[in-house]
Short mmCIF file of C-alpha atoms and ligand atoms in Angstrom, two decimals:
data_model
loop_
_atom_site.label_atom_id
_atom_site.label_comp_id
_atom_site.label_asym_id
_atom_site.label_seq_id
_atom_site.Cartn_x
_atom_site.Cartn_y
_atom_site.Cartn_z
CA MET A 1341 0.00 0.00 0.00
CA ARG A 1342 2.77 2.40 1.03
CA LYS A 1343 4.56 1.48 -2.17
CA ALA A 1344 1.44 2.22 -4.22
CA ILE A 1345 0.99 5.64 -2.59
CA LEU A 1346 4.65 6.49 -3.15
CA ALA A 1347 4.40 5.43 -6.77
CA ALA A 1348 1.29 7.59 -7.25
CA LEU A 1349 3.02 10.60 -5.67
CA THR A 1350 6.08 10.07 -7.82
CA THR A 1351 3.99 9.89 -10.94
CA ALA A 1352 2.10 13.03 -9.95
CA ALA A 1353 5.39 14.87 -9.38
CA ILE A 1354 6.69 13.90 -12.80
CA LEU A 1355 3.53 14.79 -14.65
CA ALA A 1356 2.77 18.02 -12.81
CA PRO A 1357 3.95 21.27 -14.33
CA LEU A 1358 6.92 22.96 -12.69
CA GLY A 1359 6.16 25.02 -9.61
CA PRO A 1360 5.81 28.78 -9.93
CA PRO A 1361 9.11 30.54 -10.56
CA ALA A 1362 10.32 32.70 -7.65
CA PHE A 1363 11.69 35.50 -9.87
CA ALA A 1364 10.73 37.82 -12.67
CA HIS A 1365 10.86 35.90 -15.95
CA GLY A 1366 12.87 38.58 -17.72
CA SER A 1367 15.68 38.23 -15.17
CA ALA A 1368 15.66 34.43 -15.14
CA ASP A 1369 19.10 32.88 -14.90
CA SER A 1370 18.43 29.84 -17.01
CA LEU A 1371 16.25 28.45 -19.77
CA ARG A 1372 14.19 26.40 -17.34
CA GLU A 1373 13.52 29.38 -15.11
CA ALA A 1374 12.54 31.55 -18.05
CA ALA A 1375 10.10 28.98 -19.44
CA PRO A 1376 6.38 29.02 -18.80
CA ARG A 1377 5.18 26.20 -16.58
CA TYR A 1378 3.43 24.32 -19.36
CA LEU A 1379 6.63 23.74 -21.32
CA ARG A 1380 9.51 21.43 -20.43
CA ILE A 1381 12.88 22.57 -21.74
CA GLY A 1382 15.16 19.64 -22.37
CA SER A 1383 18.55 18.47 -23.56
CA ALA A 1384 20.00 15.18 -24.68
CA VAL A 1385 22.35 13.73 -22.05
CA ALA A 1386 25.70 13.12 -23.73
CA GLY A 1387 27.01 9.57 -23.55
CA GLY A 1388 27.54 6.39 -25.58
CA GLY A 1389 27.12 6.53 -29.40
CA HIS A 1390 29.66 8.75 -31.12
CA HIS A 1391 31.23 9.75 -27.80
CA VAL A 1392 32.79 6.30 -27.50
CA ASP A 1393 35.28 7.13 -30.29
CA GLN A 1394 36.13 10.63 -29.08
CA PRO A 1395 39.27 11.57 -27.15
CA TYR A 1396 37.38 12.30 -23.92
CA PRO A 1397 35.77 10.14 -21.27
CA ASP A 1398 32.02 9.49 -21.44
CA PRO A 1399 30.59 12.98 -20.78
CA PHE A 1400 27.70 12.57 -18.36
CA PRO A 1401 29.45 10.48 -15.70
CA ASN A 1402 32.79 12.28 -15.99
CA ASP A 1403 32.25 15.98 -16.65
CA ARG A 1404 31.07 17.73 -13.51
CA GLN A 1405 30.76 21.14 -15.14
CA TYR A 1406 28.62 19.57 -17.85
CA ARG A 1407 26.29 18.08 -15.25
CA ARG A 1408 26.05 21.40 -13.42
CA VAL A 1409 24.91 23.20 -16.58
CA LEU A 1410 22.53 20.35 -17.43
CA ALA A 1411 20.88 20.63 -14.02
CA ARG A 1412 20.76 24.42 -14.05
CA GLU A 1413 19.40 25.00 -17.54
CA PHE A 1414 16.95 22.18 -18.22
CA SER A 1415 13.70 20.81 -16.84
CA SER A 1416 13.82 17.66 -18.99
CA VAL A 1417 16.54 15.25 -20.07
CA SER A 1418 16.73 12.66 -22.87
CA PRO A 1419 19.35 9.91 -22.77
CA GLU A 1420 21.23 10.42 -26.05
CA ASN A 1421 22.15 6.74 -26.42
CA GLN A 1422 21.85 5.14 -22.98
CA MET A 1423 18.34 3.71 -23.44
CA LYS A 1424 18.87 2.46 -26.99
CA TRP A 1425 18.82 -1.29 -27.54
CA GLU A 1426 22.55 -1.73 -28.21
CA PHE A 1427 23.33 0.08 -24.98
CA ILE A 1428 20.67 -1.11 -22.55
CA HIS A 1429 20.16 -4.64 -23.95
CA PRO A 1430 23.64 -5.73 -25.13
CA ALA A 1431 23.02 -9.49 -25.03
CA ARG A 1432 19.79 -11.42 -25.42
CA HIS A 1433 19.48 -12.21 -21.75
CA GLU A 1434 21.44 -9.27 -20.38
CA TYR A 1435 20.43 -5.70 -19.64
CA ASN A 1436 22.78 -2.83 -18.80
CA PHE A 1437 20.70 -0.39 -16.78
CA GLY A 1438 23.47 1.45 -14.93
CA PRO A 1439 23.90 4.49 -17.21
CA ALA A 1440 20.15 4.98 -17.75
CA ASP A 1441 19.48 4.55 -14.03
CA ALA A 1442 22.04 7.28 -13.32
CA ILE A 1443 20.30 9.69 -15.68
CA VAL A 1444 16.87 8.97 -14.21
CA ALA A 1445 18.25 9.45 -10.67
CA PHE A 1446 19.91 12.73 -11.72
CA ALA A 1447 16.64 13.93 -13.22
CA ARG A 1448 14.69 13.17 -10.06
CA LYS A 1449 17.25 14.92 -7.91
CA ASN A 1450 17.06 18.00 -10.10
CA GLY A 1451 13.31 18.12 -10.65
CA GLN A 1452 13.60 17.15 -14.30
CA ALA A 1453 11.30 15.10 -16.49
CA VAL A 1454 12.80 12.30 -18.61
CA ARG A 1455 12.05 11.53 -22.25
CA GLY A 1456 12.71 7.86 -22.92
CA HIS A 1457 14.45 7.21 -26.23
CA THR A 1458 13.71 4.74 -27.87
CA LEU A 1459 11.93 1.36 -28.19
CA LEU A 1460 11.34 0.54 -31.86
CA TRP A 1461 14.07 1.76 -34.23
CA HIS A 1462 16.10 0.47 -37.18
CA SER A 1463 19.40 1.79 -35.87
CA GLN A 1464 21.69 1.11 -32.91
CA ASN A 1465 20.33 -2.36 -32.38
CA PRO A 1466 22.75 -4.96 -31.00
CA ALA A 1467 24.28 -7.56 -33.34
CA TRP A 1468 22.58 -10.39 -31.44
CA LEU A 1469 19.25 -8.90 -32.54
CA GLN A 1470 20.09 -7.65 -36.03
CA GLU A 1471 22.01 -10.75 -37.06
CA GLY A 1472 20.16 -13.37 -35.03
CA THR A 1473 17.88 -16.01 -36.51
CA PHE A 1474 14.48 -15.96 -34.90
CA THR A 1475 11.02 -17.20 -35.73
CA LYS A 1476 8.37 -14.51 -35.98
CA ALA A 1477 6.96 -15.58 -32.63
CA GLU A 1478 10.40 -15.30 -31.01
CA LEU A 1479 11.06 -11.88 -32.48
CA ARG A 1480 7.69 -10.63 -31.30
CA LYS A 1481 8.39 -11.96 -27.81
CA ILE A 1482 11.84 -10.34 -27.81
CA LEU A 1483 10.29 -6.93 -28.53
CA LYS A 1484 7.48 -7.42 -26.04
CA ASP A 1485 9.86 -8.52 -23.27
CA HIS A 1486 12.20 -5.61 -24.01
CA ILE A 1487 9.39 -3.07 -23.80
CA PHE A 1488 7.95 -4.53 -20.60
CA THR A 1489 11.41 -4.74 -19.01
CA VAL A 1490 12.70 -1.29 -19.95
CA VAL A 1491 9.46 0.70 -19.72
CA GLY A 1492 8.48 -1.23 -16.60
CA ARG A 1493 11.77 -0.46 -14.87
CA TYR A 1494 11.18 3.27 -15.21
CA ARG A 1495 7.43 3.17 -14.70
CA GLY A 1496 6.21 6.49 -13.27
CA LYS A 1497 9.57 8.16 -13.93
CA ILE A 1498 9.31 8.89 -17.64
CA GLN A 1499 7.17 11.74 -18.93
CA GLN A 1500 7.32 10.75 -22.60
CA TRP A 1501 8.58 7.72 -24.51
CA ASP A 1502 9.68 7.81 -28.14
CA VAL A 1503 8.03 4.46 -28.74
CA ALA A 1504 8.49 4.44 -32.50
CA ASN A 1505 11.51 6.26 -33.88
CA GLU A 1506 12.02 7.02 -37.57
CA ILE A 1507 9.70 4.25 -38.76
CA LEU A 1508 8.87 5.92 -42.09
CA ASN A 1509 11.26 6.86 -44.91
CA GLU A 1510 11.21 10.13 -46.86
CA ASN A 1511 8.48 8.75 -49.14
CA GLY A 1512 6.28 8.03 -46.16
CA GLU A 1513 6.73 4.25 -46.47
CA TYR A 1514 7.56 1.93 -43.60
CA ARG A 1515 11.30 1.51 -43.31
CA GLN A 1516 12.26 -2.01 -44.23
CA GLU A 1517 15.58 -1.58 -42.38
CA ASN A 1518 13.53 -1.84 -39.20
CA ILE A 1519 13.84 -5.52 -38.36
CA PHE A 1520 10.55 -5.65 -36.47
CA ILE A 1521 8.54 -3.97 -39.22
CA ARG A 1522 10.20 -6.02 -41.95
CA GLU A 1523 9.75 -9.37 -40.25
CA LEU A 1524 6.48 -8.83 -38.42
CA GLY A 1525 4.69 -6.25 -40.56
CA PRO A 1526 3.62 -2.69 -39.69
CA GLY A 1527 1.00 -3.94 -37.21
CA ILE A 1528 3.88 -4.34 -34.75
CA VAL A 1529 3.89 -0.54 -34.32
CA ALA A 1530 0.45 -0.64 -32.68
CA ASP A 1531 1.56 -3.53 -30.47
CA ALA A 1532 4.63 -1.59 -29.33
CA PHE A 1533 2.39 1.26 -28.20
CA ARG A 1534 -0.01 -1.13 -26.45
CA TRP A 1535 2.81 -2.88 -24.59
CA ALA A 1536 4.44 0.39 -23.57
CA HIS A 1537 1.11 1.64 -22.25
CA GLN A 1538 0.57 -1.52 -20.23
CA ALA A 1539 4.06 -1.24 -18.79
CA ASP A 1540 3.62 2.43 -17.81
CA PRO A 1541 0.07 3.76 -18.12
CA HIS A 1542 1.14 7.33 -17.24
CA ALA A 1543 3.86 7.82 -19.82
CA GLN A 1544 2.93 9.83 -22.90
CA LEU A 1545 3.72 7.69 -25.95
CA PHE A 1546 5.15 9.34 -29.05
CA LEU A 1547 5.93 8.87 -32.72
CA ASN A 1548 9.27 10.63 -33.33
CA ASP A 1549 11.05 11.42 -36.60
CA TYR A 1550 13.21 13.83 -38.59
CA GLY A 1551 12.33 15.31 -41.96
CA VAL A 1552 8.90 16.31 -40.68
CA GLU A 1553 9.59 19.99 -40.13
CA TRP A 1554 7.89 21.04 -43.37
CA PRO A 1555 4.64 19.76 -44.90
CA GLY A 1556 5.06 16.95 -47.42
CA VAL A 1557 4.52 13.26 -48.07
CA LYS A 1558 6.23 12.18 -44.87
CA VAL A 1559 4.06 14.43 -42.71
CA ASP A 1560 0.99 13.27 -44.64
CA ALA A 1561 1.93 9.66 -44.00
CA TYR A 1562 2.39 10.29 -40.27
CA ALA A 1563 -0.96 12.06 -40.09
CA THR A 1564 -2.62 9.08 -41.79
CA LEU A 1565 -0.85 6.64 -39.49
CA ALA A 1566 -1.79 8.64 -36.41
CA GLN A 1567 -5.43 8.71 -37.48
CA GLN A 1568 -5.39 4.94 -38.10
CA LEU A 1569 -3.83 4.21 -34.72
CA LEU A 1570 -6.25 6.49 -32.91
CA ALA A 1571 -9.20 4.91 -34.76
CA GLN A 1572 -8.00 1.52 -33.48
CA ARG A 1573 -7.80 2.95 -29.97
CA VAL A 1574 -4.05 2.42 -29.84
CA PRO A 1575 -2.55 4.43 -26.94
CA LEU A 1576 -0.74 6.98 -29.09
CA HIS A 1577 -0.42 10.31 -27.29
CA GLY A 1578 1.99 12.43 -29.24
CA PHE A 1579 3.86 13.29 -32.40
CA ALA A 1580 7.37 14.75 -32.26
CA SER A 1581 9.58 16.53 -34.72
CA GLN A 1582 13.27 15.89 -34.03
CA ALA A 1583 14.25 19.07 -35.88
CA HIS A 1584 17.88 18.43 -36.80
CA LEU A 1585 18.21 21.57 -38.88
CA SER A 1586 20.90 22.78 -41.25
CA MET A 1587 21.36 26.39 -42.31
CA ARG A 1588 21.70 25.02 -45.85
CA TYR A 1589 17.98 24.32 -45.97
CA GLY A 1590 16.28 27.32 -44.41
CA ALA A 1591 14.48 28.18 -41.20
CA PRO A 1592 11.66 25.91 -39.94
CA ASP A 1593 9.02 28.47 -40.84
CA GLN A 1594 6.22 25.94 -41.36
CA LEU A 1595 6.81 23.86 -38.26
CA ALA A 1596 3.95 25.44 -36.31
CA GLY A 1597 1.54 24.36 -39.04
CA VAL A 1598 2.88 20.81 -39.00
CA LEU A 1599 2.56 20.53 -35.22
CA GLN A 1600 -0.90 22.07 -35.34
CA ARG A 1601 -2.02 19.36 -37.75
CA PHE A 1602 -1.25 16.71 -35.10
CA ASP A 1603 -2.67 18.86 -32.33
CA ASP A 1604 -5.89 18.95 -34.33
CA LEU A 1605 -5.96 15.14 -34.17
CA GLY A 1606 -5.94 15.42 -30.38
CA LEU A 1607 -2.24 14.58 -29.95
CA LYS A 1608 0.37 16.29 -27.87
CA THR A 1609 3.37 17.49 -29.82
CA ALA A 1610 7.03 18.04 -29.02
CA ILE A 1611 10.32 19.12 -30.48
CA THR A 1612 12.76 16.48 -29.37
CA GLU A 1613 16.23 16.83 -30.89
CA LEU A 1614 16.71 20.38 -32.12
CA ASP A 1615 20.09 21.53 -33.35
CA VAL A 1616 21.11 23.93 -36.11
CA ARG A 1617 24.30 23.09 -37.98
CA MET A 1618 26.15 25.38 -40.35
CA ASP A 1619 29.02 25.24 -42.85
CA LEU A 1620 32.06 26.38 -40.95
CA PRO A 1621 34.48 28.90 -42.45
CA ALA A 1622 38.11 27.78 -42.89
CA SER A 1623 38.90 29.27 -39.50
CA GLY A 1624 36.43 26.84 -37.95
CA VAL A 1625 34.81 29.79 -36.16
CA PRO A 1626 31.30 30.86 -37.23
CA THR A 1627 30.83 34.46 -38.31
CA ALA A 1628 28.65 36.85 -36.33
CA GLU A 1629 26.15 36.71 -39.17
CA GLN A 1630 26.00 32.91 -39.06
CA LEU A 1631 25.43 32.99 -35.32
CA ALA A 1632 22.63 35.52 -35.74
CA THR A 1633 20.97 33.36 -38.40
CA GLN A 1634 21.34 30.30 -36.20
CA ALA A 1635 19.64 32.17 -33.37
CA THR A 1636 16.64 32.93 -35.59
CA TYR A 1637 16.32 29.22 -36.52
CA TYR A 1638 16.29 28.22 -32.85
CA LYS A 1639 13.78 30.94 -32.08
CA THR A 1640 11.54 29.95 -35.00
CA ALA A 1641 11.44 26.35 -33.76
CA LEU A 1642 10.63 27.46 -30.22
CA ASP A 1643 7.96 29.87 -31.46
CA ALA A 1644 6.37 26.97 -33.35
CA CYS A 1645 6.09 24.94 -30.17
CA LEU A 1646 4.82 27.89 -28.16
CA ALA A 1647 2.14 28.55 -30.78
CA VAL A 1648 0.61 25.08 -30.50
CA ASP A 1649 -1.46 24.37 -27.40
CA GLY A 1650 -0.41 20.76 -26.88
CA CYS A 1651 3.33 21.26 -27.50
CA ASN A 1652 4.60 20.55 -24.02
CA SER A 1653 8.25 19.61 -24.49
CA PHE A 1654 11.09 21.38 -26.30
CA THR A 1655 14.40 19.54 -26.33
CA ILE A 1656 17.74 20.38 -27.90
CA TRP A 1657 20.10 17.55 -28.92
CA GLY A 1658 22.91 18.60 -26.64
CA PHE A 1659 23.71 22.08 -25.40
CA THR A 1660 27.45 22.36 -25.97
CA ASP A 1661 29.47 21.98 -29.19
CA LYS A 1662 32.02 20.08 -27.09
CA TYR A 1663 29.86 16.95 -27.29
CA SER A 1664 27.71 17.48 -30.39
CA TRP A 1665 27.18 14.57 -32.77
CA VAL A 1666 27.15 16.97 -35.76
CA PRO A 1667 30.85 17.22 -36.72
CA VAL A 1668 31.15 13.44 -36.48
CA PHE A 1669 28.39 12.92 -39.05
CA PHE A 1670 28.83 16.10 -41.14
CA PRO A 1671 32.57 16.83 -41.21
CA SER A 1672 32.38 20.31 -42.80
CA GLU A 1673 29.54 21.46 -40.57
CA GLY A 1674 29.34 22.17 -36.87
CA ALA A 1675 28.72 24.76 -34.16
CA ALA A 1676 25.18 23.37 -34.02
CA THR A 1677 24.36 23.86 -30.35
CA VAL A 1678 23.64 26.89 -28.17
CA MET A 1679 26.92 26.91 -26.23
CA TRP A 1680 30.60 26.85 -27.17
CA ASP A 1681 32.95 24.09 -26.04
CA ASP A 1682 33.64 26.00 -22.81
CA PHE A 1683 29.89 26.42 -22.11
CA GLY A 1684 29.96 30.08 -23.11
CA LYS A 1685 26.56 31.09 -24.44
CA LYS A 1686 25.89 31.84 -28.09
CA PRO A 1687 23.27 34.24 -29.49
CA ALA A 1688 20.99 31.21 -29.96
CA TYR A 1689 20.97 30.62 -26.20
CA PHE A 1690 19.95 34.20 -25.49
CA ALA A 1691 17.30 34.08 -28.22
CA LEU A 1692 15.73 31.02 -26.59
CA LYS A 1693 15.86 32.51 -23.12
CA LYS A 1694 14.30 35.80 -24.20
CA THR A 1695 11.56 34.03 -26.16
CA LEU A 1696 10.77 31.82 -23.18
CA ALA A 1697 10.72 34.76 -20.80
CA GLU A 1698 8.31 36.63 -23.07
CA ALA A 1699 6.01 33.67 -23.72
CA PRO A 1700 2.51 33.79 -22.25
CA ARG A 1701 2.52 32.29 -18.74
CA ARG A 1702 -0.71 30.45 -19.47
CA ARG A 1703 -2.23 28.92 -22.56
O1 G3I B 307 27.79 0.73 -34.94
C1 G3I B 307 29.15 1.14 -34.83
C2 G3I B 307 29.98 0.03 -34.22
O2 G3I B 307 29.94 -1.07 -35.09
C3 G3I B 307 31.38 0.53 -33.97
O3 G3I B 307 32.10 -0.46 -33.29
C4 G3I B 307 31.34 1.78 -33.11
C5 G3I B 307 32.70 2.36 -32.84
O4 G3I B 307 33.19 3.09 -33.92
O5 G3I B 307 30.57 2.76 -33.80
C6 G3I B 307 29.24 2.35 -33.94
O6 G3I B 307 28.42 3.36 -34.47
C7 G3I B 307 28.20 4.50 -33.67
C8 G3I B 307 26.76 4.54 -33.18
O7 G3I B 307 26.48 5.74 -32.52
C9 G3I B 307 26.41 3.38 -32.30
O8 G3I B 307 26.96 3.47 -31.03
C10 G3I B 307 28.46 5.72 -34.51
O9 G3I B 307 29.84 5.75 -34.86
C11 G3I B 307 28.07 6.96 -33.77
O10 G3I B 307 28.30 8.07 -34.58
C12 G3I B 307 26.61 6.86 -33.34
O11 G3I B 307 26.18 8.07 -32.77
C13 G3I B 307 24.83 8.28 -32.30
C14 G3I B 307 23.76 8.28 -33.42
O12 G3I B 307 22.50 8.69 -32.86
C15 G3I B 307 23.55 6.96 -34.09
O13 G3I B 307 22.49 7.05 -35.01
C16 G3I B 307 24.88 9.65 -31.66
O14 G3I B 307 25.71 9.60 -30.51
C17 G3I B 307 23.49 10.17 -31.27
O15 G3I B 307 23.57 11.54 -30.94
C18 G3I B 307 22.53 10.03 -32.45
O16 G3I B 307 21.24 10.43 -32.04
C19 G3I B 307 20.18 10.32 -33.02
C20 G3I B 307 18.89 10.03 -32.30
O17 G3I B 307 19.02 8.92 -31.47
C21 G3I B 307 17.75 9.81 -33.30
N1 G3I B 307 17.64 10.93 -34.22
C22 G3I B 307 18.86 11.33 -34.88
C23 G3I B 307 19.99 11.59 -33.87
C24 G3I B 307 21.25 12.09 -34.55
O18 G3I B 307 21.77 11.14 -35.41
#
């Protein structure tokens, strides 16, 4: 009984909006303080993935200054890699919960929500899964057990789960690289949502993808899928745009309209992985003009979320260039985050803070 009451209180604490700020918004010292209570401001928590090959120790456990900024600035955290299959489920009968547990504990200590990332994806799956030979029934059981084990472990401690990540390609078709979709058919997506909901009835369950920042076939396909899932009473609660932006392709000036389309279906929306990369000059240092343009991209994305009633979470994919994934994947681009390597703040940081401070306190 005591356990049940504690669990209920914990869940209520996670799902409740942040308490009232004890300062004038305009003079807020951090993004989280500047933000209205209805909006979580998040960052990815650097670790695993590309960091493994970099000449520094794993960031989150080893960089105290990094953790201090993470706690100060953000009211939500997303494990960058630490809850992905290859990390958390390295062998068929072995889970590695330590790093994810540490992030969840950190979040609770610092009054932060957690976005769980991710349960059904084509990438960063362990070799035992990707290269294994399983019957359809075995594969289905593997996914079901994984979802019950991972979602169940953090039951009541996760605000939102990216249940299905990047399941459609740019033509709006199911990605055949996704082993579960290829082998079991697209119906497995609905099952993943049902299992996640059973494992944690309070978590908000999301579709999450990139390339959905402008209207087009991919957005159309997600809207159709969302409508189908909702018609089947599948526990789908939200649609998220990752928003990995490049200054080569223009500002996300239609993102509000895209999010509104899903809001109109009755879904929550979120921006989950925002960053804004740019082509670096030979010096490697962005020009003042580039930084100003970058700031407008960040602000446009935030304005889109603020404009849509059900957009309740705004997350950037890392806050310091020191640990950004961008230069690893796009060698001539970089400077994609809101802080320099030494945590100095860029114009994009100040643009976000000012926009948050000026946002309506209520919707
Ligand atoms: O798979 C290889 C492995 O075979 C090799 O031994 C190892 C060492 O070189 O590298 C492994 O690949 C790495 C992978 O993480 C798996 O750990 C890549 O080099 C590394 O670049 C990769 O980085 C992560 C990436 O997801 C993988 O897709 C990044 O840290 C992470 O920031 C990034 O995050 C994704 C989101 O989850 C989903 N949306 C897009 C976003 C950016 O790509």
